[in-house]
Short mmCIF file of C-alpha atoms and ligand atoms in Angstrom, two decimals:
data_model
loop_
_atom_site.label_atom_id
_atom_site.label_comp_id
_atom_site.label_asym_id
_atom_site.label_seq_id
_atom_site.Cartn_x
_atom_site.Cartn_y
_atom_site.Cartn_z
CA UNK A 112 0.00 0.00 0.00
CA UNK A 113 1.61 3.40 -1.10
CA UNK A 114 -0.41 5.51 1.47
CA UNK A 115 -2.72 4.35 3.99
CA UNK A 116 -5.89 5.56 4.12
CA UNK A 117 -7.10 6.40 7.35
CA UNK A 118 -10.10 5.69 8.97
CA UNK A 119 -11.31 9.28 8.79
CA UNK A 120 -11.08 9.32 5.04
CA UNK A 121 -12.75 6.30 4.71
CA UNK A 122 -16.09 6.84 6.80
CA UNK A 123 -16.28 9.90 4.82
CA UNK A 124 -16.03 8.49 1.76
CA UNK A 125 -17.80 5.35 2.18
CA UNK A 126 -20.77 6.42 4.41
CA UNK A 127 -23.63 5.55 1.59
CA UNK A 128 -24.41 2.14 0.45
CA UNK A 129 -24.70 3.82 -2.92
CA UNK A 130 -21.56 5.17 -2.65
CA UNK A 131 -20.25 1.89 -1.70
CA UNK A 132 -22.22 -0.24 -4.59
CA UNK A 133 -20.81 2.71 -7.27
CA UNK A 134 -17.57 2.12 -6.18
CA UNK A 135 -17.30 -1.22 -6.43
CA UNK A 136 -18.94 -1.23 -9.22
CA UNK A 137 -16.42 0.37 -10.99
CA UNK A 138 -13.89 -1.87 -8.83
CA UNK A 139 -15.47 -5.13 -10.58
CA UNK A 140 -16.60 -4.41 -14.29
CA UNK A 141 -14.02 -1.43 -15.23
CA UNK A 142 -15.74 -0.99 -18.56
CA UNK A 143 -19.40 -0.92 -17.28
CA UNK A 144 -21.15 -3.75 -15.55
CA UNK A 145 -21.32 -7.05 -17.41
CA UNK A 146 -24.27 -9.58 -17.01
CA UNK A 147 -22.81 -12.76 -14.99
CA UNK A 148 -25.02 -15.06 -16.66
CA UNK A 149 -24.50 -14.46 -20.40
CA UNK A 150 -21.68 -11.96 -20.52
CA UNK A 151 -23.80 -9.29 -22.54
CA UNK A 152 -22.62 -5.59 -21.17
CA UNK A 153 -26.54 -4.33 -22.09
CA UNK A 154 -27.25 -3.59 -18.29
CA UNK A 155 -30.30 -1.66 -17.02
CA UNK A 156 -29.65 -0.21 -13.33
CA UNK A 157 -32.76 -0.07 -11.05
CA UNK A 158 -33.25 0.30 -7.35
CA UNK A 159 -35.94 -1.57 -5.44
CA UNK A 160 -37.15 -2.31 -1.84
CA UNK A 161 -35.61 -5.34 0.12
CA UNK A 162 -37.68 -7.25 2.33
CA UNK A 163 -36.35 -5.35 5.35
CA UNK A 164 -37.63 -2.02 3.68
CA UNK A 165 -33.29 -1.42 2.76
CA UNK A 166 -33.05 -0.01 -0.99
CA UNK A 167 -31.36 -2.81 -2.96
CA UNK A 168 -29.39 -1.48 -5.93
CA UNK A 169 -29.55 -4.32 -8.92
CA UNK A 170 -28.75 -5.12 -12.74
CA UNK A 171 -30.74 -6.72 -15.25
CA UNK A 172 -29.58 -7.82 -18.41
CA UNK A 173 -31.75 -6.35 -21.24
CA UNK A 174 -30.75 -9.92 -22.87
CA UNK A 175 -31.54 -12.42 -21.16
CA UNK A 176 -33.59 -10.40 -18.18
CA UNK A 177 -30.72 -11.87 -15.52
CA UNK A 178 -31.09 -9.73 -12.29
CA UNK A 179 -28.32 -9.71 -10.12
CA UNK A 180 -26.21 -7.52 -7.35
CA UNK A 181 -22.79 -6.17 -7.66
CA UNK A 182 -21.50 -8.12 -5.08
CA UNK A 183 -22.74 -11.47 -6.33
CA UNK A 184 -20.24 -14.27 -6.59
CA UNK A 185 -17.93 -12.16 -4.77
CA UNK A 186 -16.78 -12.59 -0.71
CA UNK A 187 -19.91 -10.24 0.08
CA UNK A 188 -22.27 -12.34 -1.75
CA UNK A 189 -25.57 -13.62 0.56
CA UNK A 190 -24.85 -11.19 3.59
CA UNK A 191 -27.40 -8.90 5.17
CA UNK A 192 -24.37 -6.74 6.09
CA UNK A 193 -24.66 -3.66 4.23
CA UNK A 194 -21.06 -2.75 1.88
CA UNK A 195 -20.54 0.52 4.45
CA UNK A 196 -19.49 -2.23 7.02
CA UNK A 197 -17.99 -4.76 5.13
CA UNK A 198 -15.77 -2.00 3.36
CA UNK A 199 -14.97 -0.62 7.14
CA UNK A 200 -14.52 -4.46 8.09
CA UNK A 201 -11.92 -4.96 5.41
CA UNK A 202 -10.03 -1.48 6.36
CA UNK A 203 -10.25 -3.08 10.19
CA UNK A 204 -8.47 -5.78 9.17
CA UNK A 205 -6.28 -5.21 6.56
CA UNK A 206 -4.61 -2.13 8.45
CA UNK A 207 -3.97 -3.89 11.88
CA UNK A 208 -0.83 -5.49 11.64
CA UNK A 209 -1.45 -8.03 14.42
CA UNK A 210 -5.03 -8.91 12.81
CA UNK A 211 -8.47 -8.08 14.55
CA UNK A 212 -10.33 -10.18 16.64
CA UNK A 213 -14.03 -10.96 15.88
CA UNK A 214 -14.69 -9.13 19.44
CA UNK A 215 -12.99 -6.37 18.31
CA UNK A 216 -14.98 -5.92 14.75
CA UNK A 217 -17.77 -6.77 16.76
CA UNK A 218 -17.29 -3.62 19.01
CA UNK A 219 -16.20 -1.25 16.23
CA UNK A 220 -18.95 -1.85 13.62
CA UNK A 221 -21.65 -2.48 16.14
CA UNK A 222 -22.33 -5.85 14.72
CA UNK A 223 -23.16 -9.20 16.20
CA UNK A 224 -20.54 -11.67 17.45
CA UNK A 225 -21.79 -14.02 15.04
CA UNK A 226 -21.63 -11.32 12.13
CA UNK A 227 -18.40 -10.15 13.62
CA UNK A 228 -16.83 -13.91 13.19
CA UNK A 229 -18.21 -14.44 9.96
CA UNK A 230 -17.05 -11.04 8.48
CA UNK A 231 -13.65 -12.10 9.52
CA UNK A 232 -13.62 -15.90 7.78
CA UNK A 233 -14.89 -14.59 4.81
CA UNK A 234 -12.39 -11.76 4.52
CA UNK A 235 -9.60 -14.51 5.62
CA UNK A 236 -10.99 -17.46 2.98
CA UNK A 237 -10.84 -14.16 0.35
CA UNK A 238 -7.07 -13.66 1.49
CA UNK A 239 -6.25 -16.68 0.06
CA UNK A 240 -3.13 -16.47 -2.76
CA UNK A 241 -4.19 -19.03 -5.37
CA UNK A 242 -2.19 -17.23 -8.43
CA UNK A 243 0.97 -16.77 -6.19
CA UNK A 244 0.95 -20.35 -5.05
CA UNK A 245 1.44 -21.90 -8.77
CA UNK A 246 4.97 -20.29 -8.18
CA UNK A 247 7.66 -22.54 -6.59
CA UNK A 248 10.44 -20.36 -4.26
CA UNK A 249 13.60 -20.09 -5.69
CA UNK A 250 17.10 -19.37 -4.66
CA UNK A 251 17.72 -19.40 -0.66
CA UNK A 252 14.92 -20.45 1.32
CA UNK A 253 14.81 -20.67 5.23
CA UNK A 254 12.61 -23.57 6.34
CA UNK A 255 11.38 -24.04 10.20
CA UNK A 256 8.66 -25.32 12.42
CA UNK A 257 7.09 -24.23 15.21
CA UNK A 258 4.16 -25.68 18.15
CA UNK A 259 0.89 -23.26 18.58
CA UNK A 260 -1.38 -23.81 21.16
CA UNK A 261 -1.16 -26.38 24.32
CA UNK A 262 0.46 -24.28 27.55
CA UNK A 263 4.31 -24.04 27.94
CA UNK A 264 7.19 -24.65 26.18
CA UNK A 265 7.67 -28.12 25.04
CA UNK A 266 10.70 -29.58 23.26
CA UNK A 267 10.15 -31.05 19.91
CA UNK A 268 8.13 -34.33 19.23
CA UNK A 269 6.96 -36.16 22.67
CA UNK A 270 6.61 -32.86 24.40
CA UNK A 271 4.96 -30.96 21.80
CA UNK A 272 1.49 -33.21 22.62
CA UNK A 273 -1.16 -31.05 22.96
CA UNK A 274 0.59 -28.45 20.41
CA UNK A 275 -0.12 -28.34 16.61
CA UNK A 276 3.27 -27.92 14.05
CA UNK A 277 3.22 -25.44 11.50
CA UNK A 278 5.46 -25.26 8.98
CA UNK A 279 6.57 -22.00 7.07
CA UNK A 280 9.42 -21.01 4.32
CA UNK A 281 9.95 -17.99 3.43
CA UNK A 282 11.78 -16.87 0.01
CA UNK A 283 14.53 -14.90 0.66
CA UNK A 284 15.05 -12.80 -2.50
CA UNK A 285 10.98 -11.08 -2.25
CA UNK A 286 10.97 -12.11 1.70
CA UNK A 287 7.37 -13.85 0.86
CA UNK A 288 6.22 -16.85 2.80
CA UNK A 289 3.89 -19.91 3.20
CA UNK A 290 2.70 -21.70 6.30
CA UNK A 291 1.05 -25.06 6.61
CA UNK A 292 -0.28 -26.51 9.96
CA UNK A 293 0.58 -30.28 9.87
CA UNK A 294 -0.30 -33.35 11.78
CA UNK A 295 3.55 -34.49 12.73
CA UNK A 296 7.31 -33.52 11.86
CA UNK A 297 7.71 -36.28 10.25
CA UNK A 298 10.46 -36.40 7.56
CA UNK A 299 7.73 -37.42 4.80
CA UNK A 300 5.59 -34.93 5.91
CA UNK A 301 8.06 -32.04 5.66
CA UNK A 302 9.59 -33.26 2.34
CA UNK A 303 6.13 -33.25 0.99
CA UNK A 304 5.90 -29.61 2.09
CA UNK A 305 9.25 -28.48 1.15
CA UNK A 306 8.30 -29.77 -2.36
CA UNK A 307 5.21 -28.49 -2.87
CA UNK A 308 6.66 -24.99 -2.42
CA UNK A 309 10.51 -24.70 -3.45
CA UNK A 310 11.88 -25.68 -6.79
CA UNK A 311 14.81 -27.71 -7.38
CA UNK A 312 17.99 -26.55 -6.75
CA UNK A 313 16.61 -24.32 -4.14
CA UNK A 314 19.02 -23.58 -1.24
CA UNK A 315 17.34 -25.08 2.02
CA UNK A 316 18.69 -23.43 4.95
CA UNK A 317 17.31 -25.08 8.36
CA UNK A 318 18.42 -25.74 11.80
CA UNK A 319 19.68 -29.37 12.76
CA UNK A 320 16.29 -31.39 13.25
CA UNK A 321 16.96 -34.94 12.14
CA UNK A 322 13.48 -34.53 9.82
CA UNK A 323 15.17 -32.00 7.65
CA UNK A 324 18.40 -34.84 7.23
CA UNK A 325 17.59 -35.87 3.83
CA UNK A 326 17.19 -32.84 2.10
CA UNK A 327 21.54 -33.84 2.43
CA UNK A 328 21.01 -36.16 -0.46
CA UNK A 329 18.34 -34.29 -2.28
CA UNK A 330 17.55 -32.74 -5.23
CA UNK A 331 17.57 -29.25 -3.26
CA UNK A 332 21.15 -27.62 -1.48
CA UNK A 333 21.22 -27.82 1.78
CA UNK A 334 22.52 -25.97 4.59
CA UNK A 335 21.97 -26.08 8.37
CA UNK A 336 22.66 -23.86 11.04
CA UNK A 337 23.31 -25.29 14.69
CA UNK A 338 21.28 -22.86 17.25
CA UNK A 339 23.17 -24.32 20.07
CA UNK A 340 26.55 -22.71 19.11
CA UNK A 341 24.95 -20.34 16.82
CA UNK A 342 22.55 -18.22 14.89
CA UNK A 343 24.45 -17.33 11.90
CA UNK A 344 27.36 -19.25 10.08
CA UNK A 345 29.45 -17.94 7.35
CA UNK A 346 27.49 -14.92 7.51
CA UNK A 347 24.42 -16.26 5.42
CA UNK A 348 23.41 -19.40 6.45
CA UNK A 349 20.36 -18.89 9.21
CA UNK A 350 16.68 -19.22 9.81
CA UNK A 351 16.35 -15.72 11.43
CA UNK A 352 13.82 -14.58 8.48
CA UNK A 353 11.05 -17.26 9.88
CA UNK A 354 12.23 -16.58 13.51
CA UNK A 355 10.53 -13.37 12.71
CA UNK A 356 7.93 -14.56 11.16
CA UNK A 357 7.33 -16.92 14.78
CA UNK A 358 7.65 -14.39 16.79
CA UNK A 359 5.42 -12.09 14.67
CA UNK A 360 2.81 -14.79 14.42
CA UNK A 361 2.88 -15.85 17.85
CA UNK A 362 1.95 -12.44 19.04
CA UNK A 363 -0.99 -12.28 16.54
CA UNK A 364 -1.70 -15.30 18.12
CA UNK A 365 -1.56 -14.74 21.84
CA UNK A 366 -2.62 -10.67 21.81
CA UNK A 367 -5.25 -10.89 19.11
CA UNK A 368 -6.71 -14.38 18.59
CA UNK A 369 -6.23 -15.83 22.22
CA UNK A 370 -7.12 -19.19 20.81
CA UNK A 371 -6.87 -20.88 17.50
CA UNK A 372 -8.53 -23.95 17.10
CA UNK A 373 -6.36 -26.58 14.89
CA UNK A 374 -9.94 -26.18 12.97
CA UNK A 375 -9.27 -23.00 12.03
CA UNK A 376 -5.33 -21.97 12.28
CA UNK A 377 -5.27 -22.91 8.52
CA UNK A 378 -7.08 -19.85 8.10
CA UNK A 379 -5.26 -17.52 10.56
CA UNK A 380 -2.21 -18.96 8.93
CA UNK A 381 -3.91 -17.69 5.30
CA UNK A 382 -4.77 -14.45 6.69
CA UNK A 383 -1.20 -13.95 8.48
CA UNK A 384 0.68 -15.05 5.67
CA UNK A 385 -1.79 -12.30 3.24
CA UNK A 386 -0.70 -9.99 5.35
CA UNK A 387 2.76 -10.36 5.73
CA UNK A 388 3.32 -11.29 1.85
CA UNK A 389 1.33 -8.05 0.68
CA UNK A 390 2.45 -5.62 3.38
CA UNK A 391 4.51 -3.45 0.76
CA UNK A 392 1.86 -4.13 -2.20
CA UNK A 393 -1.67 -3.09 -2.82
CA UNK A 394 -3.79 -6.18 -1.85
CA UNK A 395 -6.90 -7.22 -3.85
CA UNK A 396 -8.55 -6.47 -0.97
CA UNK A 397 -6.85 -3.03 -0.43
CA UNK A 398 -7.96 -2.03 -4.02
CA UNK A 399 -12.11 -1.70 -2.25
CA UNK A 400 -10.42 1.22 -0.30
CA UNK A 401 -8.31 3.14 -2.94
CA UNK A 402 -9.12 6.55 -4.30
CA UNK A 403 -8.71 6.32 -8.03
CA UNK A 404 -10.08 3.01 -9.01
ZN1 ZN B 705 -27.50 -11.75 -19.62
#
């Protein structure tokens, strides 16, 4: 995001539901709206009366008589929520940069708890980065795990009971990342990750677990780093860009979120991720609050 918004500007700019449908409107069909059935851009605008007495703003396509909303098909689709909040929602939680609890949207929009929580899933399940995950990480990659949830600090394996692993790499070169929550730490189950998400030829950088061994004899370069002596050898090899990304997450975690259900961390983990991936880019998301769309 070039320049932030702030809150002020967008009350004032958003505070119609006209205002809100126009501009995203112009957000979704940049050459005029386009029916969603048959693709013809002959579209008749008309406003009518909801069942709750709330002016509905709809299409119709003067071909094949279609009606439809501007936010159908879209994360906003089927919700009684009028755009004023859900554009507020989305300005909630993309500026926070430890994430929003569904209390807290609950507080600041005056919603429900349950309207609250589902604003927030669907604005997480939009978050996620289908394009960007076709690409495979290249160059030096720093691979760790780490235990959320259970209470304490427990060493790896045995100890981590009650905790769930989650796995993230980040790409040095752009500084992106992925996360995965997993059921073990088993070898297989990190290879499988590891794969997924680097290419060949990649240069794995972890610590010394014994399920990161084979990546020795793989198709990837790899390097370890022993945290017992210390943090950084030769200057280059080290995991501190993930060790960020723990610490980062885990305060999102404890501050924010209090508890994640291993239900939903995949989604926290999508949102966190989002966030951290895009916080020097205009998000998809972002692009509901900018000026000159
Ligand atoms: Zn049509």
């Amino acid at each position: 995001m070039d320049k932030h918004p702030s809150i002020f500007e967008i009350l004032k700019r958003f505070d119609t539901e006209e205002k809100c449908v126009q501009h995203f409107e112009r957000i979704r069909w940049p050459h005029g709206p386009t029916c969603i059935k048959c693709g013809s851009t002959r579209i008749m605008k008309f406003k009518t009366l909801g069942k709750t007495k709330k002016i509905r703003y709809l299409y119709e396509c003067v071909d094949c008589r279609y009606q439809f909303s501007v936010t159908v098909g879209t994360v906003f689709h089927d919700s009684h929520l009028p755009l004023t909040k859900w554009f507020l929602g989305i300005y909630l939680i993309c500026s926070a940069k430890k994430g929003v609890s569904a209390k807290q949207l609950q507080r600041q929009l005056s919603v429900s708890y349950k309207t609250a929580w589902y604003m927030a899933h669907r604005i997480r399940l939009a978050m996620q980065d289908d394009d960007d995950f076709c690409q495979k990480f290249a160059g030096v990659c720093e691979v760790d795990e780490t235990y959320i949830g259970g209470k304490g600090k427990g060493p790896r394996g045995r100890g981590a009971a009650n905790k769930i692993p989650v796995v993230a790499i980040k790409e040095r070169t752009s500084g992106k990342i992925r996360m995965k929550a997993l059921n073990n730490v088993k070898k297989s189950t990190l290879a499988s990750f590891i794969r997924t998400h680097a290419e060949p030829g990649a240069e794995i950088h972890t610590d010394e677990f014994t399920s990161y061994k084979w990546l020795d004899s793989s198709e990837f370069v790899h390097n370890t780093v022993n945290h017992k002596e210390t943090y950084v050898k030769a200057g280059k090899i080290h995991t501190n860009g993930i060790e960020n990304v723990w610490s980062l997450f885990k305060r999102a975690i404890t501050g924010v979120f209090h508890k994640v259900s291993d239900k939903y961390l995949p989604l926290y983990l999508n949102e966190f991720s989002y966030r951290f991936n895009h916080r020097e880019q205009v998000c998809l998301l972002y692009r509901v609050l900018e000026t000159s769309c």
